Each structure stands twice: as structure tokens, then as C-alpha cells.
Short mmCIF file of C-alpha atoms in Angstrom, two decimals:
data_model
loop_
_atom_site.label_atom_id
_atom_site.label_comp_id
_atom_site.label_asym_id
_atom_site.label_seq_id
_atom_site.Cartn_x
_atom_site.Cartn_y
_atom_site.Cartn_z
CA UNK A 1 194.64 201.54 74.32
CA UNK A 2 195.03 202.57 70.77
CA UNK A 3 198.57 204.28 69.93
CA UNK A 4 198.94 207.72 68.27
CA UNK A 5 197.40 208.38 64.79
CA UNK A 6 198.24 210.24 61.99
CA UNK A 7 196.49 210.94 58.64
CA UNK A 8 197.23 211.16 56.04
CA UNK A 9 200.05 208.42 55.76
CA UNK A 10 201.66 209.67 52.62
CA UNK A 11 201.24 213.03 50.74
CA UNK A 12 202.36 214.27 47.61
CA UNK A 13 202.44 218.33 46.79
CA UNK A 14 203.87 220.52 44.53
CA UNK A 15 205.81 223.50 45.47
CA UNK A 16 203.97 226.19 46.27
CA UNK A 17 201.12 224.30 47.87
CA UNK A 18 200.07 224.36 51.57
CA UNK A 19 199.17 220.97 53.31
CA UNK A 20 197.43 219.99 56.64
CA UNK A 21 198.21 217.01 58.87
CA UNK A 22 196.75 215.23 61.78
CA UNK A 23 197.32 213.64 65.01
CA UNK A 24 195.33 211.79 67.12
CA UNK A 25 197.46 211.61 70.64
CA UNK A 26 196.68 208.37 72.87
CA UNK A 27 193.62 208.71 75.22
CA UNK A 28 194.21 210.69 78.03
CA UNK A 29 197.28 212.36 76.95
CA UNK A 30 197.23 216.30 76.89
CA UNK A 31 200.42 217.10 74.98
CA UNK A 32 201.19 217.02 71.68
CA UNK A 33 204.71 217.56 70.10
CA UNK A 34 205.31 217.63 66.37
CA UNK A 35 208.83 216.60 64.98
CA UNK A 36 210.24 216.91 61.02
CA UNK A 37 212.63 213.96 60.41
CA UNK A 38 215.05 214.36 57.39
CA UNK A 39 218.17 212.09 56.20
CA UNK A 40 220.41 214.77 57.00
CA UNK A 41 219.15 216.86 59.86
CA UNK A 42 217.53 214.04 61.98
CA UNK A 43 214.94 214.68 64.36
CA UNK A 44 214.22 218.02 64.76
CA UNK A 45 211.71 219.82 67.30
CA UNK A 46 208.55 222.41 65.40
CA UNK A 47 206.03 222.49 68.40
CA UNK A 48 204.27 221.60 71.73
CA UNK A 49 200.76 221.59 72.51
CA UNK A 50 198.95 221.24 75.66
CA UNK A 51 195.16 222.70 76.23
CA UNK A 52 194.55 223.93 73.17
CA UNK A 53 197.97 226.26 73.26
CA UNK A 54 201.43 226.55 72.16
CA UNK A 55 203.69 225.77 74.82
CA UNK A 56 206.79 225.27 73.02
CA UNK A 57 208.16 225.96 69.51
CA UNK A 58 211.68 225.01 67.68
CA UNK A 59 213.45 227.13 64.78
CA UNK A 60 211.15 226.57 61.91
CA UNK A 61 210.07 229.42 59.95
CA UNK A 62 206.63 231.18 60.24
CA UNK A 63 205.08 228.54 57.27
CA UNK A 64 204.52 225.73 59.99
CA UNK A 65 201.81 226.63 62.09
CA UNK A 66 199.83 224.28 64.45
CA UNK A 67 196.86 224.11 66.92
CA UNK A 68 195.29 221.56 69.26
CA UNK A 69 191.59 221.08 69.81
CA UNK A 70 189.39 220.66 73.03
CA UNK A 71 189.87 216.63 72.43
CA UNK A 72 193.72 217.33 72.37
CA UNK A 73 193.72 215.83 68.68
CA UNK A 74 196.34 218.30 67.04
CA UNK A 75 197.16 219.69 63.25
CA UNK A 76 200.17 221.03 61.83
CA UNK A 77 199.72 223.16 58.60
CA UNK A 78 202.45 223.96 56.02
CA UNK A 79 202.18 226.90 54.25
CA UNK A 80 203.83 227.85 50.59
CA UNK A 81 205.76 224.73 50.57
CA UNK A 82 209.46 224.35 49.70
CA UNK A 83 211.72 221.39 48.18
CA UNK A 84 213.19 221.47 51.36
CA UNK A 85 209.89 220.54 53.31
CA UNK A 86 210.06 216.83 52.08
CA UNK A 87 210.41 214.65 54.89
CA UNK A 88 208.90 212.58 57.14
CA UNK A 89 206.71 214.52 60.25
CA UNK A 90 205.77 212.58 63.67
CA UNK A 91 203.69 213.33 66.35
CA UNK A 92 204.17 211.83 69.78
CA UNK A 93 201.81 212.35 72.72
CA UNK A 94 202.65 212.39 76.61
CA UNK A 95 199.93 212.31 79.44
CA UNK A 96 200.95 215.88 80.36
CA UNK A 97 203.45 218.88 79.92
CA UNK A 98 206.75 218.48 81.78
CA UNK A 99 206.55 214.40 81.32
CA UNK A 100 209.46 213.60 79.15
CA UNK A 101 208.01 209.95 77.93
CA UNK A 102 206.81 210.55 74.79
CA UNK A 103 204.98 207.70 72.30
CA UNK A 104 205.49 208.54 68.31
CA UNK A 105 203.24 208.38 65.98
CA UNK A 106 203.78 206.72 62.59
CA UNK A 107 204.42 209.58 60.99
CA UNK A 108 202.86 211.06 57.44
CA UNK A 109 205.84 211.10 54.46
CA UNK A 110 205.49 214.15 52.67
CA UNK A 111 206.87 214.57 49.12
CA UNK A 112 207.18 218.17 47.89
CA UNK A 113 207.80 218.19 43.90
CA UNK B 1 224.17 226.02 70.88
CA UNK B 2 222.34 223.01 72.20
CA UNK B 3 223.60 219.54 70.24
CA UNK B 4 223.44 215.88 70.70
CA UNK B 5 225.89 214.11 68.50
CA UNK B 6 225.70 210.06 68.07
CA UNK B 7 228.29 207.58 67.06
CA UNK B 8 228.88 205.62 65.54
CA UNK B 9 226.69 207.07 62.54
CA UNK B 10 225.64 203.11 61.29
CA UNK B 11 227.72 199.62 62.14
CA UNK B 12 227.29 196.23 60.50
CA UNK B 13 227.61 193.70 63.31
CA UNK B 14 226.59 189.73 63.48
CA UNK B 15 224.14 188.03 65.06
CA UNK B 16 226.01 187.41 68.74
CA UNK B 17 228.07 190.62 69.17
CA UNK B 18 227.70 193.04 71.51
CA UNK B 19 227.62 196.71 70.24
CA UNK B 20 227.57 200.10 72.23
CA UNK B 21 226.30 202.78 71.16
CA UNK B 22 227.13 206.15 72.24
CA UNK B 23 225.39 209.48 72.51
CA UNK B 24 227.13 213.04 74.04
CA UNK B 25 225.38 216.00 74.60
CA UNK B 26 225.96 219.84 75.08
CA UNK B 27 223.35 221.79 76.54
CA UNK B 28 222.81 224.82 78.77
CA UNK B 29 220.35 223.02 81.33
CA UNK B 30 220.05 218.95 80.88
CA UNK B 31 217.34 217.66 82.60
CA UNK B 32 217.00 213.66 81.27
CA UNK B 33 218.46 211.74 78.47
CA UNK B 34 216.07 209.45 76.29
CA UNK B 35 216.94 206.43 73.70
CA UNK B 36 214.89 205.55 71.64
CA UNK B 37 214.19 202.48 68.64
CA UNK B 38 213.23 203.40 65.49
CA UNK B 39 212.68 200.78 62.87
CA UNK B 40 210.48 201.58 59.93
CA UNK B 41 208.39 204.63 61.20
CA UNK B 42 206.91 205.35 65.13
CA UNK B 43 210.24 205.22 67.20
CA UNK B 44 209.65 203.63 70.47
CA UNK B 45 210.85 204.67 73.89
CA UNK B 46 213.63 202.18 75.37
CA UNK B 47 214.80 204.32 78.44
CA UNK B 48 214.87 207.66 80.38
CA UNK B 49 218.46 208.28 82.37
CA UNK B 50 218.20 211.22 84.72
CA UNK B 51 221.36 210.85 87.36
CA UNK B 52 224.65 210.16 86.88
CA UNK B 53 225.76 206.20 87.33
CA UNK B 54 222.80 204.19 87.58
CA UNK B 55 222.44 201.61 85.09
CA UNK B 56 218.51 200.96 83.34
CA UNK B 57 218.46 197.25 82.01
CA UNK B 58 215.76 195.83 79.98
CA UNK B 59 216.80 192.44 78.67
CA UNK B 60 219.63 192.71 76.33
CA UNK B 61 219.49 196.42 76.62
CA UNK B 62 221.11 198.54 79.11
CA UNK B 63 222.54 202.20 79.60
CA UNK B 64 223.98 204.24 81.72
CA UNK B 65 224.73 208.18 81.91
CA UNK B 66 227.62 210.10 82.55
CA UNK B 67 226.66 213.33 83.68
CA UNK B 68 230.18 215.02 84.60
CA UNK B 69 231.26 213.80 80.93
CA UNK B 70 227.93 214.10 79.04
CA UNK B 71 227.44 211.06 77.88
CA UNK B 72 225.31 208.29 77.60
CA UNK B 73 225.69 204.57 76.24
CA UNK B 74 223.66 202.13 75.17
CA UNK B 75 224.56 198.36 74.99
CA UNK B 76 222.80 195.34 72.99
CA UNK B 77 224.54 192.08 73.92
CA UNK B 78 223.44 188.76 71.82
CA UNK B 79 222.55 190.85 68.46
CA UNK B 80 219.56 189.77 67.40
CA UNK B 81 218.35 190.68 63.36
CA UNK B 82 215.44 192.12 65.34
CA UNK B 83 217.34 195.10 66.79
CA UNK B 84 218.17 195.88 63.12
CA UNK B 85 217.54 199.70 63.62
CA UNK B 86 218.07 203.44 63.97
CA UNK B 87 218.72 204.47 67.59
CA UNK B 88 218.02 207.76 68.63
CA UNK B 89 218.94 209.69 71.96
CA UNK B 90 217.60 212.74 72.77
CA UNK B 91 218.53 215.17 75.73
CA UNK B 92 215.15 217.22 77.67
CA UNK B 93 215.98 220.62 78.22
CA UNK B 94 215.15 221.49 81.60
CA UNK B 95 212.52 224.51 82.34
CA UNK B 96 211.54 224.27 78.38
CA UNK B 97 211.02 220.84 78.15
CA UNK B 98 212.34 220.88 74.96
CA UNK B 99 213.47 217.63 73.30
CA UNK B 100 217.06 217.77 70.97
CA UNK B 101 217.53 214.58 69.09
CA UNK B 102 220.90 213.42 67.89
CA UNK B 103 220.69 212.12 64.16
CA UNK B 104 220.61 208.56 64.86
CA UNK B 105 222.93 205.16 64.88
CA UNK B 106 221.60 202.73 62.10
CA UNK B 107 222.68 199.35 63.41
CA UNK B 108 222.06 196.74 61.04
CA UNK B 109 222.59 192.81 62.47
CA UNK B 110 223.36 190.51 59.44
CA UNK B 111 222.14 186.84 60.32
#
């Protein structure tokens, strides 16, 4: 079974800027979580997604947005981006909502300038 | 508010030691604790702990929770240079589902 996808790998925008990623979870799997990972604040919670709906959404401000298709294959979109929003962003996917394994993605590196 | 704290933050060991790793947690409903490997990108899931006592073993890995404490460890016995990496441990908020991650050891096993 192929793992969890995510395009683009690496990304490079200027302040200002919005950006779009993707996720692709595992086949089969219905939930989708996005994470931001930065040196100093670690892994840190934006959203869940499970048919097509929010479920679940951490302390991020109103600029990160996200949705999840009919195919559960998910997007997270940054809006007016900051300095700050440099980091690295993974997706994991679990078979459902409520199971607490979760399998990462590789993650897309984002470089705000 | 709900925080997972890891320590050590990194350690510098040999191949041959034995390390543990520990993880404590504060949070208004725990439901499971999770470790996880991360070592250039995807982390990968080592182990789920749930109750209080029971050890999980996987090879050289093992941990164990300590619900009345809050705390978790994790042990690596016969370093290898292949478990050069960051662990993470993250608590599941019950109800919410909610995953909080601590920031991570970075264990680095010189040859």
C-alpha cells in the first residue's frame, strides 16, 4: 500500500503570498490531520478532516484554512503569509476518526522570504 | 493548559548504551500516549500506551506509562547509529481526539 503523499515537497514564497498544499492519505483511510513543525514550537496541531468536514481544529489563526474531498485527499491553504509561517507542514492519515494511529506524511518545507 | 514536555531535549550516547527517554504530560482528559521516530521527515509510529503499567516491547524498544504520575518512558538498549533521531511523544485528548506533541528528544548515537 502506498504511504501518505504530499506535494509539493519544497516551496518558496514571499511574504504576503498565499500557498496551497496537498495530501494524499493512505487508501482507505478517512481522516486527515495537518500538523506545522517548527525548531522551536515542535509539533503543533492546525486541523482534522474526516468526510469532507472539519472535525477538529488547533490555535492557528483564521489564514490556515483546509478542506477534504470525496476521495479523502485533503489541502491546506495559507493565506497572506508571514515570516513566521516557515516551517515544515505534515499530514498523517488514520483509517477513521477516534483511531489514534496516525502515519505522517513527508511533509512539504515551506520557506517564507 | 494542555502540555507535553520531553527530556532530555538531545543526548550524545555510543553505540552500546542504553538511553531512556522521558515524556510527562498535563492534560484535562488523557486518553493514550504515542512515541513516535522521526528521522529526516515522515515520523513513524513506535507505540500507543493506554493503561497504567504495562510494558509495549518491540526489539530494543520498550515503554511503559505511568498514569498516576504522568509519565511515560521510552528505552533503546544496544544503541545502534540507526536510532540516530528525534523522538516525539504525543498525548490524545480524550472526547476531541486531539493530538499534543512534546517538542522532541534528538538522540544522536556516535559509532
Amino acid at each position: 500500500k502506498a504511504g501518505v503523499t504530499q506535494t509539493p515537497r519544497y516551496l518558496i514564497k514571499t511574504r504576503g503570498q498565499q500557498v496551497t498544499l496537498s495530501c494524499s492519505p493512505i487508501s482507505g483511510h478517512r481522516s486527515v490531520s495537518w500538523y506545522q513543525q517548527t525548531p522551536g514550537q515542535g509539533l503543533q496541531f492546525l486541523f482534522e478532516y474526516f468526510s469532507e468536514t472539519q472535525r477538529n481544529k488547533g490555535n492557528f489563526p483564521g489564514r490556515f484554512s483546509g478542506r477534504q474531498f470525496s476521495n479523502s485527499r485533503s489541502e491546506m491553504n495559507v493565506s497572506t503569509l508571514e515570516l513566521g509561517d516557515s516551517a515544515l507542514y505534515l499530514c498523517a492519515s488514520s483509517l477513521d476518526l477516534q483511531i489514534e494511529t496516525q502515519y505522517f506524511g513527508p511533509g512539504t518545507r515551506l520557506l517564507v522570504l | 493548559e494542555d502540555k507535553v514536555v520531553q527530556s532530555p531535549l538531545s543526548l550524545v550516547v555510543h553505540e552500546g548504551d542504553t538511553v531512556t527517554l522521558n515524556c510527562s504530560y498535563e492534560v484535562t482528559n488523557f486518553r493514550s500516549l504515542l512515541w513516535y521516530k522521526q528521522e529526516k521527515k515522515a515520523p513513524t509510529f513506535l507505540f500507543m500506551l493506554t493503561s497504567s503499567g504495562i510494558e509495549k516491547k518491540s526489539g530494543r524498544l520498550s515503554s511503559i506509562l505511568d498514569k498516576k504520575e504522568l509519565f511515560s518512558i521510552l528505552n533503546i538498549t544496544a544503541t545502534q547509529t540507526g536510532d540516530s533521531a528525534v523522538y516525539l511523544c504525543a498525548v490524545v485528548i480524550s472526547g476531541t481526539y486531539k493530538y499534543i506533541f512534546g517538542t522532541g528528544t534528538r538522540l544522536k548515537v556516535l559509532a
